mmCIF file of C-alpha atoms in Angstrom:
data_model
loop_
_atom_site.group_PDB
_atom_site.id
_atom_site.type_symbol
_atom_site.label_atom_id
_atom_site.label_comp_id
_atom_site.label_asym_id
_atom_site.label_seq_id
_atom_site.Cartn_x
_atom_site.Cartn_y
_atom_site.Cartn_z
ATOM 1 C CA MET A 1 -0.653 -16.163 5.751
ATOM 2 C CA PRO A 2 1.133 -15.526 2.690
ATOM 3 C CA ALA A 3 -1.244 -16.057 -0.742
ATOM 4 C CA ALA A 4 -0.342 -15.953 -4.511
ATOM 5 C CA THR A 5 -1.455 -12.533 -4.599
ATOM 6 C CA GLN A 6 -0.318 -9.271 -4.841
ATOM 7 C CA PRO A 7 -0.720 -5.570 -6.222
ATOM 8 C CA SER A 8 -0.660 -4.783 -9.866
ATOM 9 C CA PRO A 9 1.780 -2.328 -11.093
ATOM 10 C CA GLY A 10 1.403 1.061 -9.198
ATOM 11 C CA GLN A 11 -1.156 0.147 -6.801
ATOM 12 C CA TRP A 12 -0.350 -0.129 -3.004
ATOM 13 C CA ILE A 13 -1.942 -2.293 -0.374
ATOM 14 C CA LEU A 14 -1.858 -1.497 3.122
ATOM 15 C CA THR A 15 -2.360 -3.855 5.922
ATOM 16 C CA GLU A 16 -2.601 -3.534 9.687
ATOM 17 C CA LYS A 17 -2.828 -6.345 11.665
ATOM 18 C CA VAL A 18 -3.411 -6.384 15.747
ATOM 19 C CA ARG A 19 -2.116 -9.546 17.287
ATOM 20 C CA TYR A 20 -3.005 -10.527 20.785
ATOM 21 C CA TYR A 21 -0.496 -13.432 22.095
ATOM 22 C CA ASP A 22 -0.926 -15.113 25.441
ATOM 23 C CA PHE A 23 1.704 -17.069 26.752
ATOM 24 C CA ARG A 24 2.209 -20.077 29.173
ATOM 25 C CA ASP A 25 6.016 -19.186 30.401
ATOM 26 C CA ASP A 26 7.742 -21.623 32.783
ATOM 27 C CA ASP A 27 10.293 -19.253 33.715
ATOM 28 C CA PRO A 28 9.807 -18.169 37.408
ATOM 29 C CA LEU A 29 12.103 -15.222 36.842
ATOM 30 C CA ASP A 30 10.581 -13.340 33.888
ATOM 31 C CA PRO A 31 7.731 -14.707 32.470
ATOM 32 C CA VAL A 32 6.244 -13.575 29.677
ATOM 33 C CA ASP A 33 3.066 -12.999 30.291
ATOM 34 C CA SER A 34 1.379 -11.862 26.724
ATOM 35 C CA ILE A 35 2.413 -9.560 23.615
ATOM 36 C CA VAL A 36 0.667 -7.250 21.375
ATOM 37 C CA ALA A 37 2.073 -6.885 17.901
ATOM 38 C CA ALA A 38 0.652 -3.970 15.851
ATOM 39 C CA GLU A 39 2.327 -5.023 12.708
ATOM 40 C CA THR A 40 2.310 -2.703 9.298
ATOM 41 C CA THR A 41 2.557 -4.168 5.453
ATOM 42 C CA VAL A 42 3.314 -2.103 1.920
ATOM 43 C CA ALA A 43 3.025 -3.852 -0.606
ATOM 44 C CA TYR A 44 3.513 -2.150 -4.077
ATOM 45 C CA GLY A 45 3.306 -3.446 -7.579
ATOM 46 C CA LEU A 46 6.745 -3.012 -9.583
ATOM 47 C CA ILE A 47 5.977 -4.435 -12.743
ATOM 48 C CA PRO A 48 3.246 -7.096 -14.304
ATOM 49 C CA ARG A 49 3.804 -10.163 -11.741
ATOM 50 C CA LEU A 50 6.744 -8.531 -9.544
ATOM 51 C CA SER A 51 5.831 -6.807 -6.139
ATOM 52 C CA LEU A 52 8.030 -5.267 -3.313
ATOM 53 C CA GLN A 53 6.465 -6.185 0.355
ATOM 54 C CA LEU A 54 7.740 -4.318 3.777
ATOM 55 C CA ASP A 55 6.654 -5.475 6.982
ATOM 56 C CA LEU A 56 7.701 -3.966 10.299
ATOM 57 C CA PRO A 57 6.173 -4.576 13.779
ATOM 58 C CA LEU A 58 5.522 -2.920 17.037
ATOM 59 C CA LEU A 59 5.568 -4.738 19.761
ATOM 60 C CA TRP A 60 4.209 -4.436 23.236
ATOM 61 C CA GLN A 61 5.220 -7.126 25.849
ATOM 62 C CA GLN A 62 3.653 -7.738 29.720
ATOM 63 C CA SER A 63 6.159 -9.733 31.517
ATOM 64 C CA GLY A 64 7.945 -10.261 34.840
ATOM 65 C CA THR A 65 6.355 -10.464 38.547
ATOM 66 C CA PRO A 66 5.620 -7.707 39.227
ATOM 67 C CA SER A 67 4.228 -6.971 35.852
ATOM 68 C CA SER A 68 6.110 -4.410 33.463
ATOM 69 C CA THR A 69 5.827 -3.398 29.843
ATOM 70 C CA THR A 70 8.364 -3.425 27.321
ATOM 71 C CA PHE A 71 7.838 -1.567 23.883
ATOM 72 C CA GLY A 72 10.078 -1.563 20.647
ATOM 73 C CA LEU A 73 9.922 -2.101 16.800
ATOM 74 C CA GLY A 74 10.472 -5.659 15.484
ATOM 75 C CA ASP A 75 12.787 -6.248 12.980
ATOM 76 C CA LEU A 76 11.828 -5.015 9.297
ATOM 77 C CA SER A 77 10.850 -7.633 6.728
ATOM 78 C CA LEU A 78 11.768 -6.645 3.246
ATOM 79 C CA ALA A 79 10.925 -9.125 0.288
ATOM 80 C CA LEU A 80 10.112 -9.155 -3.178
ATOM 81 C CA LYS A 81 7.305 -11.425 -4.489
ATOM 82 C CA TRP A 82 7.488 -12.575 -8.186
ATOM 83 C CA ARG A 83 4.606 -14.629 -9.891
ATOM 84 C CA VAL A 84 5.437 -17.673 -11.616
ATOM 85 C CA LEU A 85 2.205 -19.394 -12.163
ATOM 86 C CA GLN A 86 -1.191 -17.903 -13.141
ATOM 87 C CA GLU A 87 -3.398 -20.190 -14.937
ATOM 88 C CA ASP A 88 -6.850 -18.790 -14.818
ATOM 89 C CA LEU A 89 -9.647 -21.359 -15.864
ATOM 90 C CA GLY A 90 -13.169 -19.226 -15.631
ATOM 91 C CA PRO A 91 -14.346 -16.174 -15.033
ATOM 92 C CA VAL A 92 -13.400 -16.780 -10.865
ATOM 93 C CA ASP A 93 -11.623 -19.858 -11.239
ATOM 94 C CA THR A 94 -7.644 -19.068 -11.018
ATOM 95 C CA ILE A 95 -4.517 -20.880 -9.775
ATOM 96 C CA ARG A 96 -1.474 -18.633 -9.043
ATOM 97 C CA ALA A 97 2.350 -19.325 -7.663
ATOM 98 C CA SER A 98 4.745 -16.514 -6.694
ATOM 99 C CA VAL A 99 8.447 -17.226 -5.369
ATOM 100 C CA ILE A 100 9.675 -15.099 -2.408
ATOM 101 C CA GLY A 101 12.575 -13.807 -1.289
ATOM 102 C CA GLY A 102 13.855 -11.551 1.368
ATOM 103 C CA THR A 103 15.877 -10.321 4.361
ATOM 104 C CA MET A 104 15.303 -9.279 8.180
ATOM 105 C CA VAL A 105 16.478 -5.996 8.720
ATOM 106 C CA PRO A 106 17.504 -5.746 12.110
ATOM 107 C CA THR A 107 15.562 -2.669 13.321
ATOM 108 C CA GLY A 108 14.441 -3.845 16.863
ATOM 109 C CA THR A 109 14.565 -1.570 19.692
ATOM 110 C CA GLY A 110 13.381 -2.426 23.232
ATOM 111 C CA GLY A 111 14.994 -5.804 22.964
ATOM 112 C CA PHE A 112 12.747 -6.663 20.317
ATOM 113 C CA GLY A 113 14.470 -8.136 17.060
ATOM 114 C CA SER A 114 17.895 -9.767 16.432
ATOM 115 C CA THR A 115 21.378 -8.223 15.514
ATOM 116 C CA SER A 116 21.550 -9.598 12.522
ATOM 117 C CA VAL A 117 20.653 -9.459 8.602
ATOM 118 C CA ASN A 118 18.586 -12.949 8.012
ATOM 119 C CA PRO A 119 17.544 -13.486 4.332
ATOM 120 C CA PHE A 120 14.293 -15.905 3.573
ATOM 121 C CA ILE A 121 12.913 -17.348 0.513
ATOM 122 C CA GLY A 122 9.771 -19.140 0.245
ATOM 123 C CA ILE A 123 6.968 -20.180 -2.273
ATOM 124 C CA ALA A 124 3.140 -19.556 -1.872
ATOM 125 C CA ALA A 125 0.506 -20.980 -3.962
ATOM 126 C CA THR A 126 -3.569 -20.234 -4.165
ATOM 127 C CA GLY A 127 -6.225 -22.164 -6.434
ATOM 128 C CA ILE A 128 -9.259 -20.483 -6.388
ATOM 129 C CA PHE A 129 -12.443 -22.754 -7.660
ATOM 130 C CA GLY A 130 -16.196 -21.331 -7.069
ATOM 131 C CA ARG A 131 -17.052 -20.776 -3.545
ATOM 132 C CA HIS A 132 -13.370 -22.877 -2.491
ATOM 133 C CA GLY A 133 -9.980 -21.659 -2.137
ATOM 134 C CA LEU A 134 -7.013 -23.493 -1.440
ATOM 135 C CA SER A 135 -3.359 -21.736 -0.279
ATOM 136 C CA ALA A 136 -0.340 -23.217 0.628
ATOM 137 C CA ALA A 137 3.065 -21.382 1.687
ATOM 138 C CA ALA A 138 6.386 -22.757 2.396
ATOM 139 C CA SER A 139 9.252 -20.554 3.715
ATOM 140 C CA TYR A 140 12.860 -21.240 5.245
ATOM 141 C CA ARG A 141 14.702 -18.724 7.257
ATOM 142 C CA PHE A 142 18.284 -18.233 7.316
ATOM 143 C CA THR A 143 19.057 -17.156 11.162
ATOM 144 C CA SER A 144 22.770 -15.815 11.890
ATOM 145 C CA GLY A 145 21.921 -13.842 14.852
ATOM 146 C CA ALA A 146 19.501 -14.787 17.956
ATOM 147 C CA THR A 147 16.750 -12.371 19.319
ATOM 148 C CA PHE A 148 18.772 -11.334 23.340
ATOM 149 C CA ASP A 149 15.335 -12.472 24.654
ATOM 150 C CA PRO A 150 13.385 -15.457 22.235
ATOM 151 C CA VAL A 151 9.909 -15.371 22.068
ATOM 152 C CA PHE A 152 8.637 -16.466 18.444
ATOM 153 C CA ALA A 153 9.635 -19.345 16.372
ATOM 154 C CA GLY A 154 13.056 -17.974 14.505
ATOM 155 C CA GLU A 155 14.389 -15.492 17.502
ATOM 156 C CA THR A 156 16.689 -18.297 18.537
ATOM 157 C CA ASN A 157 20.116 -18.834 16.682
ATOM 158 C CA ALA A 158 18.925 -21.684 14.800
ATOM 159 C CA ASP A 159 17.059 -21.335 10.812
ATOM 160 C CA LEU A 160 13.328 -21.382 10.659
ATOM 161 C CA PHE A 161 10.939 -23.478 8.265
ATOM 162 C CA ARG A 162 7.539 -22.549 8.179
ATOM 163 C CA PHE A 163 4.806 -24.016 6.332
ATOM 164 C CA GLU A 164 1.266 -22.599 6.009
ATOM 165 C CA ALA A 165 -2.368 -24.011 4.234
ATOM 166 C CA SER A 166 -5.380 -22.473 4.620
ATOM 167 C CA TYR A 167 -9.145 -23.242 3.185
ATOM 168 C CA LEU A 168 -11.206 -20.342 2.537
ATOM 169 C CA PHE A 169 -15.079 -21.040 2.091
ATOM 170 C CA ARG A 170 -17.235 -18.088 0.494
ATOM 171 C CA LEU A 171 -20.056 -18.165 2.794
ATOM 172 C CA ALA A 172 -21.936 -14.986 0.964
ATOM 173 C CA PRO A 173 -22.108 -14.297 -2.171
ATOM 174 C CA GLU A 174 -23.097 -17.860 -3.169
ATOM 175 C CA GLU A 175 -22.524 -16.572 -6.965
ATOM 176 C CA TYR A 176 -21.467 -13.313 -8.003
ATOM 177 C CA THR A 177 -23.945 -11.184 -9.529
ATOM 178 C CA GLU A 178 -23.539 -9.029 -12.799
ATOM 179 C CA THR A 179 -22.606 -6.061 -10.252
ATOM 180 C CA HIS A 180 -19.690 -6.797 -8.069
ATOM 181 C CA GLU A 181 -19.893 -6.824 -4.308
ATOM 182 C CA ALA A 182 -17.874 -7.883 -1.477
ATOM 183 C CA ALA A 183 -17.621 -11.425 -0.316
ATOM 184 C CA THR A 184 -17.516 -13.061 3.337
ATOM 185 C CA TYR A 185 -15.728 -16.149 3.783
ATOM 186 C CA LEU A 186 -14.757 -18.613 6.407
ATOM 187 C CA VAL A 187 -11.516 -19.589 6.614
ATOM 188 C CA GLY A 188 -9.241 -22.502 8.607
ATOM 189 C CA GLU A 189 -5.212 -22.156 9.030
ATOM 190 C CA PHE A 190 -3.021 -24.473 9.679
ATOM 191 C CA LEU A 191 0.784 -23.121 10.800
ATOM 192 C CA GLY A 192 3.957 -25.404 11.391
ATOM 193 C CA GLU A 193 7.009 -23.961 12.644
ATOM 194 C CA TRP A 194 9.941 -26.074 12.843
ATOM 195 C CA GLU A 195 13.533 -24.801 13.869
ATOM 196 C CA THR A 196 16.784 -26.414 12.965
ATOM 197 C CA ASP A 197 17.477 -26.543 17.155
ATOM 198 C CA GLY A 198 14.850 -29.235 17.121
ATOM 199 C CA GLN A 199 12.101 -26.750 18.681
ATOM 200 C CA SER A 200 8.354 -26.969 16.764
ATOM 201 C CA GLU A 201 4.834 -25.927 16.943
ATOM 202 C CA LEU A 202 1.597 -26.336 15.275
ATOM 203 C CA PHE A 203 -1.296 -24.095 14.926
ATOM 204 C CA LEU A 204 -4.619 -24.059 14.031
ATOM 205 C CA ALA A 205 -6.547 -20.689 13.374
ATOM 206 C CA PRO A 206 -10.320 -20.505 12.360
ATOM 207 C CA GLY A 207 -11.502 -17.086 11.326
ATOM 208 C CA ILE A 208 -13.602 -15.148 9.287
ATOM 209 C CA LEU A 209 -12.672 -12.826 6.216
ATOM 210 C CA TRP A 210 -14.408 -9.812 4.987
ATOM 211 C CA GLU A 211 -13.261 -8.470 1.439
ATOM 212 C CA ALA A 212 -14.569 -5.851 -0.745
ATOM 213 C CA GLN A 213 -13.062 -3.936 -3.839
ATOM 214 C CA ARG A 214 -10.701 -1.552 -1.810
ATOM 215 C CA MET A 215 -10.817 -2.876 1.871
ATOM 216 C CA ALA A 216 -10.363 -6.178 3.686
ATOM 217 C CA LEU A 217 -11.325 -6.970 7.276
ATOM 218 C CA GLU A 218 -10.324 -9.919 8.723
ATOM 219 C CA LEU A 219 -10.312 -12.042 12.735
ATOM 220 C CA SER A 220 -8.844 -15.211 13.869
ATOM 221 C CA VAL A 221 -8.105 -17.238 16.624
ATOM 222 C CA ARG A 222 -4.794 -19.290 16.817
ATOM 223 C CA LEU A 223 -4.973 -22.349 18.946
ATOM 224 C CA PRO A 224 -1.736 -24.517 19.189
ATOM 225 C CA VAL A 225 -2.054 -28.030 18.508
ATOM 226 C CA ALA A 226 1.384 -29.525 19.459
ATOM 227 C CA GLN A 227 4.425 -27.734 20.958
ATOM 228 C CA GLN A 228 7.739 -28.890 21.303
ATOM 229 C CA VAL A 229 9.452 -25.462 22.740
ATOM 230 C CA THR A 230 12.467 -25.457 25.064
ATOM 231 C CA ASP A 231 14.103 -22.192 25.092
ATOM 232 C CA ARG A 232 11.236 -19.496 24.694
ATOM 233 C CA PRO A 233 7.573 -19.373 26.264
ATOM 234 C CA LYS A 234 4.989 -21.505 24.619
ATOM 235 C CA SER A 235 1.889 -19.562 23.009
ATOM 236 C CA ALA A 236 -1.086 -20.590 24.482
ATOM 237 C CA TRP A 237 -3.452 -19.077 22.086
ATOM 238 C CA ALA A 238 -3.721 -15.342 19.771
ATOM 239 C CA LEU A 239 -6.021 -13.245 18.880
ATOM 240 C CA SER A 240 -5.675 -11.189 15.462
ATOM 241 C CA VAL A 241 -7.440 -8.750 14.110
ATOM 242 C CA GLY A 242 -6.724 -6.877 10.441
ATOM 243 C CA VAL A 243 -7.553 -4.522 7.985
ATOM 244 C CA ARG A 244 -6.273 -4.067 4.367
ATOM 245 C CA LEU A 245 -6.532 -1.430 2.102
ATOM 246 C CA LEU A 246 -6.217 -1.153 -1.569
ATOM 247 C CA PHE A 247 -4.962 2.067 -3.377
ATOM 248 C CA MET B 1 -19.836 -7.664 -33.760
ATOM 249 C CA ARG B 2 -15.850 -8.234 -34.377
ATOM 250 C CA SER B 3 -14.484 -10.437 -31.627
ATOM 251 C CA THR B 4 -11.009 -11.365 -31.315
ATOM 252 C CA THR B 5 -9.672 -14.335 -28.812
ATOM 253 C CA LEU B 6 -6.591 -13.653 -26.669
ATOM 254 C CA ARG B 7 -4.692 -15.660 -24.638
ATOM 255 C CA SER B 8 -1.493 -14.773 -22.263
ATOM 256 C CA SER B 9 1.703 -16.249 -22.826
ATOM 257 C CA ALA B 10 3.328 -18.880 -21.316
ATOM 258 C CA LEU B 11 4.695 -18.117 -18.026
ATOM 259 C CA ALA B 12 7.871 -19.875 -16.771
ATOM 260 C CA PRO B 13 9.083 -22.254 -15.131
ATOM 261 C CA ARG B 14 6.550 -24.786 -16.421
ATOM 262 C CA ALA B 15 7.759 -27.811 -14.437
ATOM 263 C CA ILE B 16 6.711 -26.337 -10.968
ATOM 264 C CA SER B 17 4.105 -24.503 -12.527
ATOM 265 C CA SER B 18 2.333 -27.998 -14.006
ATOM 266 C CA THR B 19 3.005 -29.778 -10.440
ATOM 267 C CA LEU B 20 0.942 -26.983 -8.413
ATOM 268 C CA PHE B 21 -1.631 -26.669 -11.263
ATOM 269 C CA TYR B 22 -2.021 -30.072 -11.176
ATOM 270 C CA VAL B 23 -1.647 -30.539 -7.145
ATOM 271 C CA LEU B 24 -4.280 -27.733 -6.729
ATOM 272 C CA ALA B 25 -6.515 -28.500 -9.273
ATOM 273 C CA LEU B 26 -7.132 -32.353 -7.813
ATOM 274 C CA ALA B 27 -7.181 -30.962 -4.641
ATOM 275 C CA ALA B 28 -10.489 -29.227 -5.566
ATOM 276 C CA CYS B 29 -11.819 -30.665 -8.305
ATOM 277 C CA SER B 30 -14.904 -32.660 -6.396
ATOM 278 C CA ALA B 31 -15.548 -28.903 -5.108
ATOM 279 C CA THR B 32 -16.023 -27.257 -8.241
ATOM 280 C CA PRO B 33 -19.384 -26.066 -9.170
ATOM 281 C CA PRO B 34 -20.123 -25.912 -12.766
ATOM 282 C CA ALA B 35 -18.411 -22.941 -14.962
ATOM 283 C CA PRO B 36 -20.954 -21.245 -16.928
ATOM 284 C CA SER B 37 -21.513 -22.563 -20.419
ATOM 285 C CA SER B 38 -20.358 -20.717 -23.613
ATOM 286 C CA ASN B 39 -23.635 -20.274 -24.663
ATOM 287 C CA SER B 40 -24.926 -18.856 -21.425
ATOM 288 C CA VAL B 41 -22.089 -16.401 -21.348
ATOM 289 C CA LEU B 42 -22.483 -15.450 -24.782
ATOM 290 C CA ALA B 43 -26.342 -15.254 -24.241
ATOM 291 C CA ALA B 44 -25.649 -12.795 -21.219
ATOM 292 C CA MET B 45 -22.952 -10.569 -23.010
ATOM 293 C CA PRO B 46 -24.182 -7.200 -23.499
ATOM 294 C CA SER B 47 -23.851 -5.856 -27.059
ATOM 295 C CA PRO B 48 -20.808 -3.698 -28.182
ATOM 296 C CA ASP B 49 -21.504 -0.141 -29.681
ATOM 297 C CA GLU B 50 -19.557 3.069 -30.919
ATOM 298 C CA THR B 51 -18.278 3.827 -27.361
ATOM 299 C CA HIS B 52 -18.708 0.373 -25.281
ATOM 300 C CA VAL B 53 -16.155 -2.767 -25.683
ATOM 301 C CA VAL B 54 -16.942 -5.844 -23.800
ATOM 302 C CA LEU B 55 -14.062 -7.586 -22.730
ATOM 303 C CA VAL B 56 -13.769 -11.196 -21.616
ATOM 304 C CA ALA B 57 -11.323 -11.935 -18.804
ATOM 305 C CA HIS B 58 -10.654 -14.946 -16.480
ATOM 306 C CA GLY B 59 -9.173 -14.930 -12.981
ATOM 307 C CA MET B 60 -11.596 -12.199 -11.321
ATOM 308 C CA ALA B 61 -11.241 -14.660 -7.667
ATOM 309 C CA CYS B 62 -12.080 -11.683 -5.791
ATOM 310 C CA PRO B 63 -13.535 -8.307 -5.634
ATOM 311 C CA LYS B 64 -9.804 -6.873 -5.115
ATOM 312 C CA CYS B 65 -9.206 -8.371 -8.655
ATOM 313 C CA VAL B 66 -11.989 -5.966 -10.325
ATOM 314 C CA THR B 67 -10.042 -3.078 -8.353
ATOM 315 C CA ASN B 68 -7.066 -4.208 -10.285
ATOM 316 C CA ALA B 69 -8.459 -4.296 -13.352
ATOM 317 C CA ASP B 70 -10.592 -1.266 -13.154
ATOM 318 C CA LEU B 71 -7.353 0.544 -12.261
ATOM 319 C CA GLN B 72 -5.576 -0.680 -14.800
ATOM 320 C CA LEU B 73 -8.097 0.055 -17.491
ATOM 321 C CA MET B 74 -8.503 3.512 -16.096
ATOM 322 C CA LYS B 75 -4.833 4.526 -16.977
ATOM 323 C CA VAL B 76 -5.438 3.435 -20.670
ATOM 324 C CA GLU B 77 -6.208 6.703 -22.671
ATOM 325 C CA GLY B 78 -9.377 6.716 -24.222
ATOM 326 C CA VAL B 79 -11.122 4.407 -21.519
ATOM 327 C CA ARG B 80 -13.310 6.620 -19.960
ATOM 328 C CA ALA B 81 -15.401 4.013 -17.598
ATOM 329 C CA CYS B 82 -15.286 0.683 -16.695
ATOM 330 C CA THR B 83 -18.230 -1.860 -15.481
ATOM 331 C CA ILE B 84 -17.275 -5.492 -14.614
ATOM 332 C CA ASP B 85 -19.879 -8.771 -14.515
ATOM 333 C CA MET B 86 -17.749 -11.337 -12.334
ATOM 334 C CA LYS B 87 -20.577 -13.792 -12.743
ATOM 335 C CA HIS B 88 -19.689 -13.767 -16.254
ATOM 336 C CA GLY B 89 -15.989 -12.431 -16.531
ATOM 337 C CA PHE B 90 -17.305 -9.156 -18.518
ATOM 338 C CA ILE B 91 -15.259 -5.614 -18.511
ATOM 339 C CA ILE B 92 -17.664 -3.104 -20.513
ATOM 340 C CA VAL B 93 -15.269 -0.500 -21.406
ATOM 341 C CA GLU B 94 -16.771 2.597 -21.711
ATOM 342 C CA VAL B 95 -14.282 4.236 -24.618
ATOM 343 C CA ASP B 96 -13.794 7.819 -26.307
ATOM 344 C CA PRO B 97 -14.859 6.785 -29.923
ATOM 345 C CA ALA B 98 -11.742 9.122 -31.219
ATOM 346 C CA ARG B 99 -9.156 7.341 -28.836
ATOM 347 C CA ARG B 100 -10.168 4.312 -29.124
ATOM 348 C CA PRO B 101 -7.578 1.728 -27.444
ATOM 349 C CA THR B 102 -6.130 -0.846 -29.429
ATOM 350 C CA ARG B 103 -6.941 -4.875 -28.501
ATOM 351 C CA GLU B 104 -3.216 -4.825 -27.479
ATOM 352 C CA THR B 105 -4.028 -2.318 -25.102
ATOM 353 C CA TYR B 106 -6.618 -3.636 -23.527
ATOM 354 C CA ALA B 107 -4.365 -7.211 -23.000
ATOM 355 C CA ARG B 108 -1.384 -5.375 -21.584
ATOM 356 C CA ALA B 109 -3.592 -3.810 -18.987
ATOM 357 C CA ILE B 110 -5.950 -6.747 -18.223
ATOM 358 C CA ASP B 111 -2.205 -8.632 -17.898
ATOM 359 C CA ALA B 112 -0.787 -5.727 -15.340
ATOM 360 C CA ALA B 113 -4.252 -6.432 -13.711
ATOM 361 C CA GLY B 114 -3.367 -10.166 -13.247
ATOM 362 C CA LEU B 115 -6.073 -11.418 -15.023
ATOM 363 C CA THR B 116 -6.157 -13.439 -18.555
ATOM 364 C CA LEU B 117 -7.897 -11.443 -21.444
ATOM 365 C CA VAL B 118 -9.844 -14.238 -23.474
ATOM 366 C CA SER B 119 -11.493 -12.094 -25.989
ATOM 367 C CA VAL B 120 -12.617 -8.626 -27.009
ATOM 368 C CA HIS B 121 -16.282 -7.657 -28.600
ATOM 369 C CA GLU B 122 -16.673 -4.487 -30.582
ATOM 370 C CA SER B 123 -18.863 -2.942 -32.761
ATOM 371 C CA THR B 124 -18.195 -3.772 -36.295
ATOM 372 C CA THR B 125 -18.760 -0.278 -37.190
ATOM 373 C CA SER B 126 -16.544 0.935 -34.210
ATOM 374 C CA GLY B 127 -13.388 1.045 -36.392
ATOM 375 C CA THR B 128 -10.630 0.142 -33.955
ATOM 376 C CA PRO B 129 -7.287 -0.163 -35.318
#
């Protein structure tokens, strides 16, 4: 989920996330069975407190009877993140907040992605207090063009409001020592998506995160809690594996 | 030993900042472990000398923040190496005695790393500008 963290000037962060989505699609003619999305994110620190971020997904969709696979690029997301709050309360403790603004660019191929430029705005806040971390993020995407065959929230011709909240508990180390080391966290995430055409979905995503100085690994499972979806398939569950590298 | 206390400048917008600060602080106050006291931090601080300066920084929330600090300080002319103690918030900077960075230079590097520089501790004989 978006957190109020960002690379320092001149620094790159490359994130690669692979997600498997399983669907419960009631469409008898062309049911979507599953999607594998490989999402590449590049973040670069421009100046202190300001960073640039690009996200580009590659998608493989399994659907239909008999089953067929579609492959293509999704829409490119281009965003600027500006840290507006930084209160460092102790050696480790901190509270930060960032505003995010950007746009989706219609780079989709193979039936994925929309045909329009869809701008978005958002805010993210993160607090770390000893072994405990809290994050919350909200965003609003203005949609001016739908995806041909919508699968995910925000792909119909409606605006999308997303709210995400997460809690992190540092399993290890219990306390940092004089020599800095890697940290392992338990993560619990809540995701809510509301579209202006009345569709909505709520998810919970427990997971684990391991973070070292220049690398992080994460694993999570996303489960639906509530779904009010009519124009696209319902997500049954999703598995996400990610790696983050710092340069 | 000579020390200088520094604080980063206030960030805008303050109204949003204050609200977020109090919401997050209230949400987590019961879960916050006791922070090291000033005395215990000072007792643990390594002594600065001719080639070593000790910076005290706050906000090193994760191992990635440590890398941020290391990368920014290593860009500073005169800095040879950095050792970071996350527990106490110490950054021990090994410097070239002939090209010692100024306190303002340390402050800029720590700010660029996304941390708050609290103080700079150096040997009284080091002659830092």
